[in-house]
XYZ file of C-alpha atoms in Angstrom:
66
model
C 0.000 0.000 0.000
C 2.874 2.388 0.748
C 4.522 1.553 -2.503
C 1.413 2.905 -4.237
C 1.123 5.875 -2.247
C 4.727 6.613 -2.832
C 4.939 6.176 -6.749
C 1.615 8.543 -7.015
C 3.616 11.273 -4.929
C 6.135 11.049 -7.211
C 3.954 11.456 -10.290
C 2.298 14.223 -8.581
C 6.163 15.762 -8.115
C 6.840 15.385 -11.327
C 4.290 16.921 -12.748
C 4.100 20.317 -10.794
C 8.067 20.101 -12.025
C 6.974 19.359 -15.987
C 3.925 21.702 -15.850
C 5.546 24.582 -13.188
C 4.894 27.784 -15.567
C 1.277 26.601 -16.763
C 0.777 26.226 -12.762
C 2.021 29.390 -11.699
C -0.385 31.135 -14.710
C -3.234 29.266 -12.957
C -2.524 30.764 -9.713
C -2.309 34.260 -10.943
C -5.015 34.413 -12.854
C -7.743 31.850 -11.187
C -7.732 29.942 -13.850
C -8.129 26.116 -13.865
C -6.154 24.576 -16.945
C -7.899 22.405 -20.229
C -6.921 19.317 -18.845
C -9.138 16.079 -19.716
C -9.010 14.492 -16.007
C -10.280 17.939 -14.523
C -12.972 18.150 -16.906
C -15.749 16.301 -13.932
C -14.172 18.319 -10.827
C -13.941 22.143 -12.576
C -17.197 23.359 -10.993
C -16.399 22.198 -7.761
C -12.836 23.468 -8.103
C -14.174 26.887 -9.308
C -15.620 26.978 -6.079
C -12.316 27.687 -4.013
C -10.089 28.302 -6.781
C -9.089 32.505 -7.012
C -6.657 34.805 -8.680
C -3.615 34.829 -6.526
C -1.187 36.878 -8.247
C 1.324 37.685 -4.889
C 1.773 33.956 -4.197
C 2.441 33.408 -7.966
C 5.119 35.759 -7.882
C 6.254 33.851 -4.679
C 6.552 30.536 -6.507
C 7.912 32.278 -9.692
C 10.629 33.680 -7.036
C 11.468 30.512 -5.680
C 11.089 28.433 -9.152
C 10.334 24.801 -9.551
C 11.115 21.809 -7.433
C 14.274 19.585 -8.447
């Protein structure tokens, strides 16, 4: 069970790494990305989900893990 849990971390790490710009845009501008697995959960996301642009010029600041 731990394996599992472990290997989806890592996907999840490696894509915020891969996708780090298009991430950052979506936190600046409250925008939730075109992306087919987020198609079901957008209006629920939509919800919570605002324009941030200080904390994307945090992350921009800091830059992407690895």
């Amino acid at each position: 069970m731990s394996f599992v849990f472990a290997n989806s971390f890592v996907s999840v790490l490696h894509y915020i790494e891969d996708e780090w710009l298009l991430l950052v845009d979506c936190i600046e501008n409250g925008i939730i990305p075109e992306i087919e697995t987020t198609d079901r959960l957008r209006a629920a996301l939509k919800k919570h989900f605002t324009a941030n642009p200080t904390r994307a010029a945090e992350l921009r600041e800091i830059g992407p893990p690895g």
